[in-house]
CSV table of C-alpha atoms in Angstrom, one decimal:
chain,number,residue,atom,x,y,z
A,16,UNK,CA,23.2,32.0,269.6
A,17,UNK,CA,22.0,31.2,266.2
A,18,UNK,CA,22.8,28.1,264.4
A,19,UNK,CA,23.5,27.7,260.8
A,20,UNK,CA,22.5,30.8,258.9
A,21,UNK,CA,24.8,30.2,256.1
A,22,UNK,CA,25.7,26.9,254.7
A,23,UNK,CA,25.2,28.4,251.2
A,24,UNK,CA,28.6,29.8,251.1
A,25,UNK,CA,30.1,32.1,248.6
A,26,UNK,CA,33.0,30.6,246.9
A,27,UNK,CA,34.1,34.0,245.7
A,28,UNK,CA,35.1,34.7,249.2
A,29,UNK,CA,38.5,33.4,248.5
A,30,UNK,CA,39.0,35.5,245.4
A,31,UNK,CA,38.8,38.6,247.5
A,32,UNK,CA,40.4,37.1,250.5
A,33,UNK,CA,43.3,39.5,251.0
A,34,UNK,CA,41.0,42.5,250.6
A,35,UNK,CA,38.5,41.0,253.0
A,36,UNK,CA,41.2,40.3,255.6
A,37,UNK,CA,42.5,43.8,255.2
A,38,UNK,CA,39.0,45.3,255.8
A,39,UNK,CA,38.1,42.9,258.6
A,40,UNK,CA,41.3,43.0,260.7
A,41,UNK,CA,42.8,46.5,260.1
A,42,UNK,CA,39.4,48.1,259.6
A,43,UNK,CA,38.0,46.8,262.8
A,44,UNK,CA,41.0,47.7,264.8
A,45,UNK,CA,41.1,51.2,263.4
A,46,UNK,CA,37.4,51.6,264.0
A,47,UNK,CA,37.6,50.2,267.5
A,48,UNK,CA,40.3,52.6,268.6
A,49,UNK,CA,38.6,55.6,266.9
A,50,UNK,CA,35.2,54.9,268.4
A,51,UNK,CA,36.8,54.1,271.7
A,52,UNK,CA,38.8,57.3,271.9
A,53,UNK,CA,35.9,59.4,270.7
A,54,UNK,CA,33.6,57.9,273.3
A,55,UNK,CA,36.3,58.2,276.0
A,56,UNK,CA,36.9,61.8,275.1
A,57,UNK,CA,33.3,62.6,275.5
A,58,UNK,CA,33.0,60.7,278.7
A,59,UNK,CA,35.9,62.6,280.2
A,60,UNK,CA,34.2,65.7,279.1
A,61,UNK,CA,31.1,64.6,281.0
A,62,UNK,CA,28.7,64.3,278.0
A,63,UNK,CA,28.6,60.5,278.1
A,64,UNK,CA,27.9,58.7,281.3
A,65,UNK,CA,30.6,56.1,281.0
A,66,UNK,CA,33.5,55.3,283.3
A,67,UNK,CA,35.8,58.3,282.8
A,68,UNK,CA,38.6,57.1,285.0
A,69,UNK,CA,39.9,54.6,282.6
A,70,UNK,CA,39.4,54.2,278.9
A,71,UNK,CA,38.8,50.5,279.1
A,72,UNK,CA,35.1,50.6,279.1
A,73,UNK,CA,35.0,53.0,276.2
A,74,UNK,CA,37.3,50.9,274.2
A,75,UNK,CA,35.3,47.8,275.0
A,76,UNK,CA,32.3,49.6,273.6
A,77,UNK,CA,34.3,50.5,270.6
A,78,UNK,CA,35.3,46.9,270.0
A,79,UNK,CA,31.8,45.6,270.3
A,80,UNK,CA,30.2,48.2,268.1
A,81,UNK,CA,32.9,47.9,265.4
A,82,UNK,CA,31.9,44.5,264.4
A,83,UNK,CA,29.8,44.5,261.3
A,84,UNK,CA,27.1,41.9,261.8
A,85,UNK,CA,26.9,39.0,259.4
A,86,UNK,CA,23.3,38.3,260.1
A,87,UNK,CA,22.1,41.8,259.4
A,88,UNK,CA,24.3,42.1,256.4
A,89,UNK,CA,23.2,38.9,255.0
A,90,UNK,CA,19.5,39.7,255.4
A,91,UNK,CA,19.9,43.0,253.8
A,92,UNK,CA,22.4,42.5,251.1
A,93,UNK,CA,21.6,38.9,250.4
A,94,UNK,CA,18.0,39.7,249.5
A,95,UNK,CA,17.3,38.4,246.0
A,96,UNK,CA,15.3,41.3,244.9
A,97,UNK,CA,18.2,43.7,245.8
A,98,UNK,CA,20.4,42.1,243.2
A,99,UNK,CA,23.5,43.2,244.9
A,100,UNK,CA,26.7,43.2,243.1
A,101,UNK,CA,28.5,40.0,243.9
A,102,UNK,CA,31.8,41.7,244.6
A,103,UNK,CA,30.2,44.1,247.0
A,104,UNK,CA,28.3,41.4,248.6
A,105,UNK,CA,31.3,39.2,249.1
A,106,UNK,CA,33.4,42.0,250.4
A,107,UNK,CA,30.9,43.1,253.1
A,108,UNK,CA,29.8,39.7,254.0
A,109,UNK,CA,33.3,38.2,254.2
A,110,UNK,CA,34.4,41.2,256.3
A,111,UNK,CA,31.5,40.7,258.7
A,112,UNK,CA,32.4,37.0,259.2
A,113,UNK,CA,36.0,37.7,259.9
A,114,UNK,CA,35.1,40.7,262.0
A,115,UNK,CA,33.6,38.4,264.6
A,116,UNK,CA,36.9,36.9,265.5
A,117,UNK,CA,38.6,40.3,265.7
A,118,UNK,CA,35.8,41.6,267.9
A,119,UNK,CA,36.0,38.7,270.2
A,120,UNK,CA,39.7,39.1,270.6
A,121,UNK,CA,39.5,42.8,271.2
A,122,UNK,CA,36.6,42.4,273.5
A,123,UNK,CA,38.6,40.1,275.7
B,30,UNK,CA,43.8,42.6,280.2
B,31,UNK,CA,46.1,45.4,280.7
B,32,UNK,CA,46.1,47.8,277.8
B,33,UNK,CA,48.9,49.8,279.3
B,34,UNK,CA,51.6,47.3,278.9
B,35,UNK,CA,53.4,47.5,275.6
B,36,UNK,CA,53.8,43.7,275.4
B,37,UNK,CA,50.1,43.2,275.7
B,38,UNK,CA,49.6,44.5,272.2
B,39,UNK,CA,51.8,41.9,270.9
B,40,UNK,CA,50.0,39.3,272.9
B,41,UNK,CA,46.7,40.6,271.5
B,42,UNK,CA,47.8,40.1,268.0
B,43,UNK,CA,49.1,36.7,268.8
B,44,UNK,CA,45.8,35.9,270.4
B,45,UNK,CA,43.9,37.0,267.4
B,46,UNK,CA,46.0,34.9,265.0
B,47,UNK,CA,45.5,32.0,267.3
B,48,UNK,CA,41.8,32.4,267.6
B,49,UNK,CA,41.4,32.9,263.8
B,50,UNK,CA,43.5,30.0,262.9
B,51,UNK,CA,42.0,27.8,265.6
B,52,UNK,CA,38.5,28.6,264.4
B,53,UNK,CA,39.4,27.9,260.8
B,54,UNK,CA,41.0,24.6,261.8
B,55,UNK,CA,37.9,23.6,263.8
B,56,UNK,CA,35.6,24.5,261.0
B,57,UNK,CA,37.6,22.7,258.3
B,58,UNK,CA,38.0,19.6,260.4
B,59,UNK,CA,34.3,19.4,261.2
B,60,UNK,CA,33.5,20.0,257.5
B,61,UNK,CA,35.9,17.3,256.4
B,62,UNK,CA,34.5,14.9,258.9
B,63,UNK,CA,31.0,15.5,257.6
B,64,UNK,CA,32.4,14.9,254.1
B,65,UNK,CA,34.0,11.7,255.0
B,66,UNK,CA,30.8,10.4,256.6
B,67,UNK,CA,28.7,11.4,253.7
B,68,UNK,CA,31.0,10.1,251.1
B,69,UNK,CA,32.1,6.8,252.6
B,70,UNK,CA,28.8,5.6,253.9
B,71,UNK,CA,25.5,4.7,252.4
B,72,UNK,CA,23.9,7.8,253.9
B,73,UNK,CA,22.9,8.8,250.4
B,74,UNK,CA,19.9,6.5,250.7
B,75,UNK,CA,18.4,8.4,253.5
B,76,UNK,CA,18.1,12.1,252.4
B,77,UNK,CA,16.5,13.2,255.6
B,78,UNK,CA,19.3,11.8,257.7
B,79,UNK,CA,21.8,13.5,255.3
B,80,UNK,CA,20.3,16.8,256.1
B,81,UNK,CA,20.3,16.1,259.8
B,82,UNK,CA,24.0,15.2,259.6
B,83,UNK,CA,24.7,18.4,257.7
B,84,UNK,CA,22.9,20.4,260.3
B,85,UNK,CA,24.4,18.7,263.2
B,86,UNK,CA,27.9,19.1,261.9
B,87,UNK,CA,27.3,22.8,261.2
B,88,UNK,CA,26.0,23.3,264.6
B,89,UNK,CA,28.6,21.1,266.1
B,90,UNK,CA,31.3,23.2,264.5
B,91,UNK,CA,29.7,26.4,265.9
B,92,UNK,CA,29.3,24.9,269.3
B,93,UNK,CA,32.8,23.4,269.4
B,94,UNK,CA,34.3,26.7,268.3
B,95,UNK,CA,32.5,28.6,271.1
B,96,UNK,CA,33.2,25.9,273.6
B,97,UNK,CA,36.9,26.2,273.3
B,98,UNK,CA,36.8,30.0,273.3
B,99,UNK,CA,37.2,30.5,269.6
B,100,UNK,CA,35.0,32.2,267.2
B,101,UNK,CA,32.1,29.9,266.5
B,102,UNK,CA,30.9,32.0,263.6
B,103,UNK,CA,34.2,31.7,261.9
B,104,UNK,CA,34.4,28.0,262.3
B,105,UNK,CA,30.8,27.7,261.1
B,106,UNK,CA,31.7,29.7,258.1
B,107,UNK,CA,34.6,27.5,257.2
B,108,UNK,CA,32.6,24.4,257.8
B,109,UNK,CA,30.1,25.8,255.3
B,110,UNK,CA,32.9,26.5,252.8
B,111,UNK,CA,34.2,22.9,253.1
B,112,UNK,CA,30.7,21.5,252.9
B,113,UNK,CA,29.7,23.4,249.8
B,114,UNK,CA,33.0,22.8,248.2
B,115,UNK,CA,33.4,19.1,248.8
B,116,UNK,CA,30.3,17.6,250.3
B,117,UNK,CA,27.7,19.0,248.0
B,118,UNK,CA,28.7,16.5,245.4
B,119,UNK,CA,28.5,13.6,247.9
B,120,UNK,CA,24.9,14.2,248.6
B,121,UNK,CA,22.0,12.5,246.9
B,122,UNK,CA,20.2,14.7,244.4
B,123,UNK,CA,17.2,15.0,246.7
B,124,UNK,CA,19.4,16.4,249.5
B,125,UNK,CA,21.2,18.7,247.1
B,126,UNK,CA,17.9,20.3,246.3
B,127,UNK,CA,16.1,20.2,249.6
B,128,UNK,CA,19.0,21.1,251.8
B,129,UNK,CA,19.4,24.3,249.9
B,130,UNK,CA,15.9,25.3,250.7
B,131,UNK,CA,15.9,23.8,254.1
B,132,UNK,CA,18.9,25.9,255.1
B,133,UNK,CA,17.5,28.9,253.4
B,134,UNK,CA,14.3,28.7,255.3
B,135,UNK,CA,16.2,28.1,258.5
B,136,UNK,CA,18.3,31.1,258.0
B,137,UNK,CA,15.3,33.2,257.3
B,138,UNK,CA,13.6,32.1,260.4
B,139,UNK,CA,16.6,32.6,262.6
B,140,UNK,CA,17.2,36.0,261.2
B,141,UNK,CA,13.6,36.9,262.0
B,142,UNK,CA,13.9,35.5,265.5
B,143,UNK,CA,17.1,37.5,266.2
B,144,UNK,CA,15.6,40.7,265.0
B,145,UNK,CA,12.4,40.1,266.8
B,146,UNK,CA,14.4,39.4,270.0
B,147,UNK,CA,16.3,42.7,269.7
B,148,UNK,CA,13.1,44.6,269.0
B,149,UNK,CA,11.3,43.0,271.9
B,150,UNK,CA,14.1,43.6,274.3
B,151,UNK,CA,14.0,47.2,273.4
B,152,UNK,CA,10.6,47.5,275.0
B,153,UNK,CA,10.4,44.7,277.5
B,154,UNK,CA,13.7,44.9,279.2
B,155,UNK,CA,12.8,48.2,280.9
B,156,UNK,CA,16.1,49.9,280.4
B,157,UNK,CA,16.1,52.9,282.6
B,158,UNK,CA,19.2,54.6,281.5
B,159,UNK,CA,19.3,56.0,278.1
B,160,UNK,CA,21.7,58.6,277.0
B,161,UNK,CA,20.6,60.4,273.8
B,162,UNK,CA,23.9,62.1,273.5
B,163,UNK,CA,25.8,58.9,273.8
B,164,UNK,CA,23.8,57.3,271.0
B,165,UNK,CA,24.2,60.3,268.7
B,166,UNK,CA,27.9,60.6,269.4
B,167,UNK,CA,28.4,56.8,269.1
B,168,UNK,CA,26.6,56.7,265.7
B,169,UNK,CA,28.7,59.6,264.4
B,170,UNK,CA,31.8,57.9,265.7
B,171,UNK,CA,30.8,54.6,264.1
B,172,UNK,CA,30.2,56.3,260.7
B,173,UNK,CA,33.4,58.2,261.0
B,174,UNK,CA,35.4,55.1,262.1
B,175,UNK,CA,34.0,53.1,259.2
B,176,UNK,CA,34.7,55.9,256.8
B,177,UNK,CA,38.2,56.2,258.0
B,178,UNK,CA,38.9,52.5,257.4
B,179,UNK,CA,36.8,51.9,254.3
B,180,UNK,CA,38.2,54.6,252.0
B,181,UNK,CA,41.9,54.3,252.9
B,182,UNK,CA,41.8,50.6,252.9
B,183,UNK,CA,40.0,50.4,249.6
B,184,UNK,CA,42.7,52.7,248.2
B,185,UNK,CA,45.3,50.4,249.6
B,186,UNK,CA,43.5,47.3,248.3
B,187,UNK,CA,43.0,48.8,244.9
B,188,UNK,CA,46.7,49.1,244.5
B,189,UNK,CA,47.0,45.4,244.4
B,190,UNK,CA,43.6,44.3,243.0
B,191,UNK,CA,43.0,43.5,239.4
B,192,UNK,CA,39.4,44.5,239.5
B,193,UNK,CA,39.3,47.8,241.4
B,194,UNK,CA,36.8,48.7,243.9
B,195,UNK,CA,35.1,51.7,242.4
B,196,UNK,CA,34.4,54.7,244.6
B,197,UNK,CA,30.7,54.2,244.4
B,198,UNK,CA,31.1,50.7,245.8
B,199,UNK,CA,33.4,52.0,248.5
B,200,UNK,CA,30.6,54.3,249.5
B,201,UNK,CA,28.2,51.5,249.7
B,202,UNK,CA,30.7,49.4,251.8
B,203,UNK,CA,31.0,52.3,254.1
B,204,UNK,CA,27.3,52.7,254.3
B,205,UNK,CA,26.4,49.0,254.6
B,206,UNK,CA,28.2,48.4,257.9
B,207,UNK,CA,25.2,47.1,259.7
B,208,UNK,CA,25.5,46.4,263.4
B,209,UNK,CA,23.3,43.7,264.7
B,210,UNK,CA,22.8,40.9,267.1
B,211,UNK,CA,26.4,40.1,267.8
B,212,UNK,CA,27.1,43.6,269.0
B,213,UNK,CA,24.0,43.4,271.1
B,214,UNK,CA,24.9,40.0,272.6
B,215,UNK,CA,28.4,41.3,273.4
B,216,UNK,CA,27.0,44.4,275.0
B,217,UNK,CA,24.9,42.2,277.3
B,218,UNK,CA,28.0,40.3,278.3
B,219,UNK,CA,30.1,43.3,279.2
B,220,UNK,CA,32.2,42.5,282.2
B,221,UNK,CA,31.2,44.7,285.2
B,222,UNK,CA,34.7,45.1,286.4
B,223,UNK,CA,34.0,44.3,290.1
B,224,UNK,CA,30.8,46.2,290.3
B,225,UNK,CA,32.5,49.4,289.1
B,226,UNK,CA,30.6,49.4,285.9
B,227,UNK,CA,27.3,48.0,287.0
B,228,UNK,CA,25.4,51.1,286.3
B,229,UNK,CA,27.3,52.4,283.3
B,230,UNK,CA,27.1,49.1,281.5
B,231,UNK,CA,23.4,49.7,280.9
B,232,UNK,CA,24.3,52.7,278.9
B,233,UNK,CA,26.4,50.5,276.7
B,234,UNK,CA,23.6,48.2,276.1
B,235,UNK,CA,21.1,50.9,275.3
B,236,UNK,CA,23.5,52.7,273.1
B,237,UNK,CA,24.2,49.5,271.3
B,238,UNK,CA,20.5,48.9,270.8
B,239,UNK,CA,20.2,52.4,269.5
B,240,UNK,CA,23.0,52.0,267.0
B,241,UNK,CA,21.6,48.6,265.9
B,242,UNK,CA,18.2,50.3,265.3
B,243,UNK,CA,19.8,53.1,263.5
B,244,UNK,CA,21.9,51.0,261.2
B,245,UNK,CA,19.2,48.5,260.5
B,246,UNK,CA,16.5,51.0,259.8
B,247,UNK,CA,18.4,53.9,258.3
B,248,UNK,CA,21.4,52.2,256.7
B,249,UNK,CA,19.7,49.0,255.9
B,250,UNK,CA,16.6,50.7,254.6
B,251,UNK,CA,18.6,53.0,252.4
B,252,UNK,CA,20.8,50.3,251.0
B,253,UNK,CA,18.4,49.4,248.2
B,254,UNK,CA,17.9,53.0,246.9
B,255,UNK,CA,21.6,53.6,247.1
B,256,UNK,CA,22.4,50.5,245.2
B,257,UNK,CA,19.9,51.6,242.7
B,258,UNK,CA,21.4,55.0,242.4
B,259,UNK,CA,24.9,54.0,242.0
B,260,UNK,CA,24.1,51.2,239.6
B,261,UNK,CA,25.6,48.5,241.8
B,262,UNK,CA,23.0,46.0,240.8
B,263,UNK,CA,24.0,43.2,238.6
B,264,UNK,CA,21.8,42.8,235.6
B,265,UNK,CA,21.5,39.1,235.5
B,266,UNK,CA,21.6,37.6,238.9
B,267,UNK,CA,19.7,34.5,239.4
B,268,UNK,CA,20.0,33.7,243.0
B,269,UNK,CA,19.0,30.1,242.7
B,270,UNK,CA,21.4,29.4,239.9
B,271,UNK,CA,24.5,29.3,242.0
B,272,UNK,CA,26.9,27.9,239.5
B,273,UNK,CA,25.7,30.3,236.8
B,274,UNK,CA,26.2,33.2,239.1
B,275,UNK,CA,29.6,32.0,240.0
B,276,UNK,CA,30.6,31.7,236.4
B,277,UNK,CA,29.3,35.2,235.7
B,278,UNK,CA,31.4,36.4,238.5
B,279,UNK,CA,34.4,34.6,237.2
B,280,UNK,CA,34.1,36.3,233.9
B,281,UNK,CA,33.6,39.6,235.6
B,282,UNK,CA,36.5,39.2,237.9
B,283,UNK,CA,38.9,38.0,235.3
B,284,UNK,CA,37.7,40.1,232.5
B,285,UNK,CA,40.9,42.0,232.4
B,286,UNK,CA,43.1,39.0,232.5
B,287,UNK,CA,44.3,37.9,229.1
B,288,UNK,CA,42.3,35.0,227.9
B,289,UNK,CA,44.5,32.7,225.9
B,290,UNK,CA,43.6,32.2,222.4
B,291,UNK,CA,43.3,28.5,222.8
B,292,UNK,CA,40.6,28.7,225.5
B,293,UNK,CA,38.0,26.5,224.0
B,294,UNK,CA,35.4,26.8,226.5
B,295,UNK,CA,32.7,24.7,224.8
B,296,UNK,CA,34.9,21.7,225.5
B,297,UNK,CA,34.7,22.2,229.2
B,298,UNK,CA,31.1,21.8,230.4
B,299,UNK,CA,32.2,21.1,234.0
B,300,UNK,CA,35.4,22.9,234.4
B,301,UNK,CA,33.5,25.9,233.0
B,302,UNK,CA,34.6,29.4,232.5
B,303,UNK,CA,37.4,30.7,230.4
B,304,UNK,CA,40.5,28.7,231.0
B,305,UNK,CA,42.4,31.9,231.4
B,306,UNK,CA,40.7,32.4,234.7
B,307,UNK,CA,43.3,31.0,237.0
B,308,UNK,CA,46.2,32.9,235.8
B,309,UNK,CA,46.4,34.7,239.1
B,310,UNK,CA,49.1,33.6,241.4
B,311,UNK,CA,51.1,30.5,241.4
B,312,UNK,CA,49.9,29.6,244.9
B,313,UNK,CA,46.3,29.7,243.8
B,314,UNK,CA,47.0,27.4,240.9
B,315,UNK,CA,49.0,25.1,243.1
B,316,UNK,CA,46.1,24.9,245.5
B,317,UNK,CA,43.7,24.2,242.6
B,318,UNK,CA,45.8,21.3,241.5
B,319,UNK,CA,46.3,19.9,244.9
B,320,UNK,CA,42.6,20.3,245.6
B,321,UNK,CA,41.5,18.5,242.4
B,322,UNK,CA,44.1,15.9,242.5
B,323,UNK,CA,44.2,14.8,246.1
B,324,UNK,CA,41.6,16.3,248.2
B,325,UNK,CA,38.5,16.0,246.1
B,326,UNK,CA,39.0,12.2,245.5
B,327,UNK,CA,39.1,11.7,249.2
B,328,UNK,CA,36.4,14.0,250.4
B,329,UNK,CA,34.2,14.3,247.4
B,330,UNK,CA,33.5,16.9,244.8
B,331,UNK,CA,34.0,16.9,241.0
B,332,UNK,CA,37.5,17.3,240.0
B,333,UNK,CA,37.8,19.7,237.2
B,334,UNK,CA,39.7,18.2,234.3
B,335,UNK,CA,41.8,21.3,233.7
B,336,UNK,CA,43.5,21.0,237.0
B,337,UNK,CA,44.4,17.4,236.8
B,338,UNK,CA,47.6,16.0,235.5
B,339,UNK,CA,46.1,12.6,235.9
B,340,UNK,CA,43.1,12.1,233.8
B,341,UNK,CA,39.9,13.0,235.4
B,342,UNK,CA,38.6,9.6,234.9
B,343,UNK,CA,41.2,8.0,237.0
B,344,UNK,CA,40.7,10.5,239.8
B,345,UNK,CA,37.0,10.0,239.7
B,346,UNK,CA,37.6,6.3,239.7
B,347,UNK,CA,40.0,6.6,242.6
B,348,UNK,CA,37.4,8.6,244.4
B,349,UNK,CA,34.7,6.1,243.6
B,350,UNK,CA,36.7,3.2,244.8
B,351,UNK,CA,37.4,5.1,247.9
B,352,UNK,CA,41.1,4.9,247.8
B,353,UNK,CA,42.1,6.4,251.1
B,354,UNK,CA,45.8,6.3,250.8
B,355,UNK,CA,47.1,9.3,249.1
B,356,UNK,CA,50.6,8.6,250.4
B,357,UNK,CA,51.9,7.8,247.0
B,358,UNK,CA,50.7,11.1,245.7
B,359,UNK,CA,52.5,13.2,248.3
B,360,UNK,CA,55.8,12.7,246.8
B,361,UNK,CA,54.6,14.3,243.6
B,362,UNK,CA,53.7,17.5,245.2
B,363,UNK,CA,57.2,18.1,246.1
B,364,UNK,CA,58.1,19.0,242.6
B,365,UNK,CA,56.0,21.9,241.4
B,366,UNK,CA,57.2,21.6,237.8
B,367,UNK,CA,54.5,19.2,236.7
B,368,UNK,CA,51.9,21.6,237.9
B,369,UNK,CA,53.0,24.4,235.7
B,370,UNK,CA,53.2,22.0,232.9
B,371,UNK,CA,49.7,20.9,233.5
B,372,UNK,CA,48.2,24.3,233.8
B,373,UNK,CA,50.0,25.5,230.7
B,374,UNK,CA,48.1,23.0,228.9
B,375,UNK,CA,44.9,23.1,230.7
B,376,UNK,CA,42.9,23.8,227.6
B,377,UNK,CA,44.5,20.9,225.8
B,378,UNK,CA,43.6,18.6,228.7
B,379,UNK,CA,40.1,19.8,228.8
B,380,UNK,CA,39.8,19.5,225.0
B,381,UNK,CA,41.0,16.0,225.3
B,382,UNK,CA,38.6,14.9,227.9
B,383,UNK,CA,35.6,17.0,227.3
B,384,UNK,CA,33.4,16.6,230.3
B,385,UNK,CA,34.7,15.2,233.5
B,386,UNK,CA,31.4,13.6,233.9
B,387,UNK,CA,31.9,11.6,230.8
B,388,UNK,CA,32.6,8.3,232.3
B,389,UNK,CA,32.5,6.3,229.2
B,390,UNK,CA,35.3,8.3,227.6
B,391,UNK,CA,37.5,8.4,230.6
B,392,UNK,CA,36.9,4.8,231.5
B,393,UNK,CA,38.7,3.8,228.4
B,394,UNK,CA,41.8,5.5,229.5
B,395,UNK,CA,44.2,2.8,230.5
B,396,UNK,CA,45.8,3.7,233.6
B,397,UNK,CA,49.2,2.1,233.2
B,398,UNK,CA,51.4,1.6,236.1
B,399,UNK,CA,54.5,3.0,234.5
B,400,UNK,CA,53.2,6.5,233.8
B,401,UNK,CA,55.9,9.0,234.0
B,402,UNK,CA,54.0,12.2,233.5
B,403,UNK,CA,50.7,13.7,232.5
B,404,UNK,CA,51.6,13.5,228.8
B,405,UNK,CA,51.5,9.8,228.7
B,406,UNK,CA,48.2,9.7,230.3
B,407,UNK,CA,46.8,12.2,228.0
B,408,UNK,CA,48.2,10.4,225.0
B,409,UNK,CA,46.4,7.4,226.1
B,410,UNK,CA,43.1,9.0,225.5
B,411,UNK,CA,44.0,9.8,221.9
B,412,UNK,CA,43.0,13.4,221.8
B,413,UNK,CA,45.9,14.9,223.5
B,414,UNK,CA,48.7,17.0,222.2
B,415,UNK,CA,51.2,16.1,224.7
B,416,UNK,CA,53.3,19.2,224.3
B,417,UNK,CA,53.8,19.9,228.0
B,418,UNK,CA,56.6,17.5,228.0
B,419,UNK,CA,59.0,20.2,226.9
B,420,UNK,CA,57.6,22.8,229.2
B,421,UNK,CA,58.3,21.1,232.4
B,422,UNK,CA,57.7,17.5,232.1
B,423,UNK,CA,60.0,16.1,234.8
B,424,UNK,CA,59.2,12.6,235.5
B,425,UNK,CA,57.1,12.3,238.6
B,426,UNK,CA,59.2,9.6,240.2
B,427,UNK,CA,57.2,9.4,243.3
B,428,UNK,CA,54.0,8.9,241.6
B,429,UNK,CA,52.2,5.6,242.4
B,430,UNK,CA,49.1,4.3,240.8
B,431,UNK,CA,46.2,4.7,243.1
B,432,UNK,CA,46.2,1.8,245.4
B,433,UNK,CA,42.6,1.0,245.7
B,434,UNK,CA,42.0,-0.1,249.2
B,435,UNK,CA,38.3,-0.1,248.9
B,436,UNK,CA,36.3,0.9,251.8
């Protein structure tokens, strides 16, 4: 979809790798199931017009919405004038990259 | 996919690990290929072609990742890591400068296009089914979901981390969970489950768009003021000065770690930073040594003197001569004792060698064939204290002098 948005890669990624993996993998799964069940609950209640016969659609939605987007993150937090704290930046950005794989798997 | 089967969860985890590892492997292999090409050819003479090769390999990694049903973004990311770690030093100075800005400009334009695409599709796609409730509930659920994983996980992570994630930063992490183009693209590709979902899927798309708008405008727009308020800004970030920023960060990150008294930083212009930096973890140190000793000579990059048990000059020379066979080295890696010996004396090494760029100094090091350990090599340069012999100086029996099969 979009080519190479980031060749200028942060080496500090690796210094926070375990935290990032924790956030990305566990966080996304938790978020997926939470959002999925909330949405499903409301669709069973009739507030939300999704498939209420099976939770699958709700959970798919939860999976796709749980992925933090690297492009958006990069464009906001990577802005030079923002002078974002490097630790914060690497945490959020690293999470968003790994998130993608998690979301793809969950989405399948 | 049948979520009801218990076994399918296990398969899911297995699949994730497979996809993640596969993407990483694809990314690294593509990156290393690009490194090999740039290092062992005369591509340096043609900067514009160098940039093209970089771009094509980056895109190729993304495309290959997607093609074999892996995560293209992850493989692209790892290609980028490999390229910046190894290949940056292979490039001509013109390319080093210009590729930085080329890719920056490119990323700006693609970001703009992506956001423009989403904004346009909001108004041109004529979505007929909106559900305001669903958007509101989904936004709340998203915020809740992110809160429920950010704060507990930060707490969990803080138990292990040296530099804690302060609560203010946790708040920003929670807040900065922007959703964007990927969610939108995924929502457009929702399976319609044999026509059963053909109507309801549109709600998914519109809700996703709504959330993207909300997070981009509200969360994204408020990020700057919030960063201001919580004092999350760094005082001295110079975005262009990558190395400097990295060093700042190193100091920041390791500020708590005890810096040994003998850390004479002025002697290490290239392997910069306090030499107490890499006290963390034997695995990390092991990787650093492996990286500087074996991988960098092959794929490019400046070996840092503090991580080399062989003198930097020889490694550089090996790299310059393009010695491909590292078979002789592998035997050394089996015994980890020399590594600890080396890092224990990293400051001494760097004091002895000064800059790893300093070819004239290192060129005088005679690389004798009968070297038994790093101490001999260091002694050759005259400015080495050779006291690692008693710390762990096992003789590296498997060590062979670099066989220079020039390319």
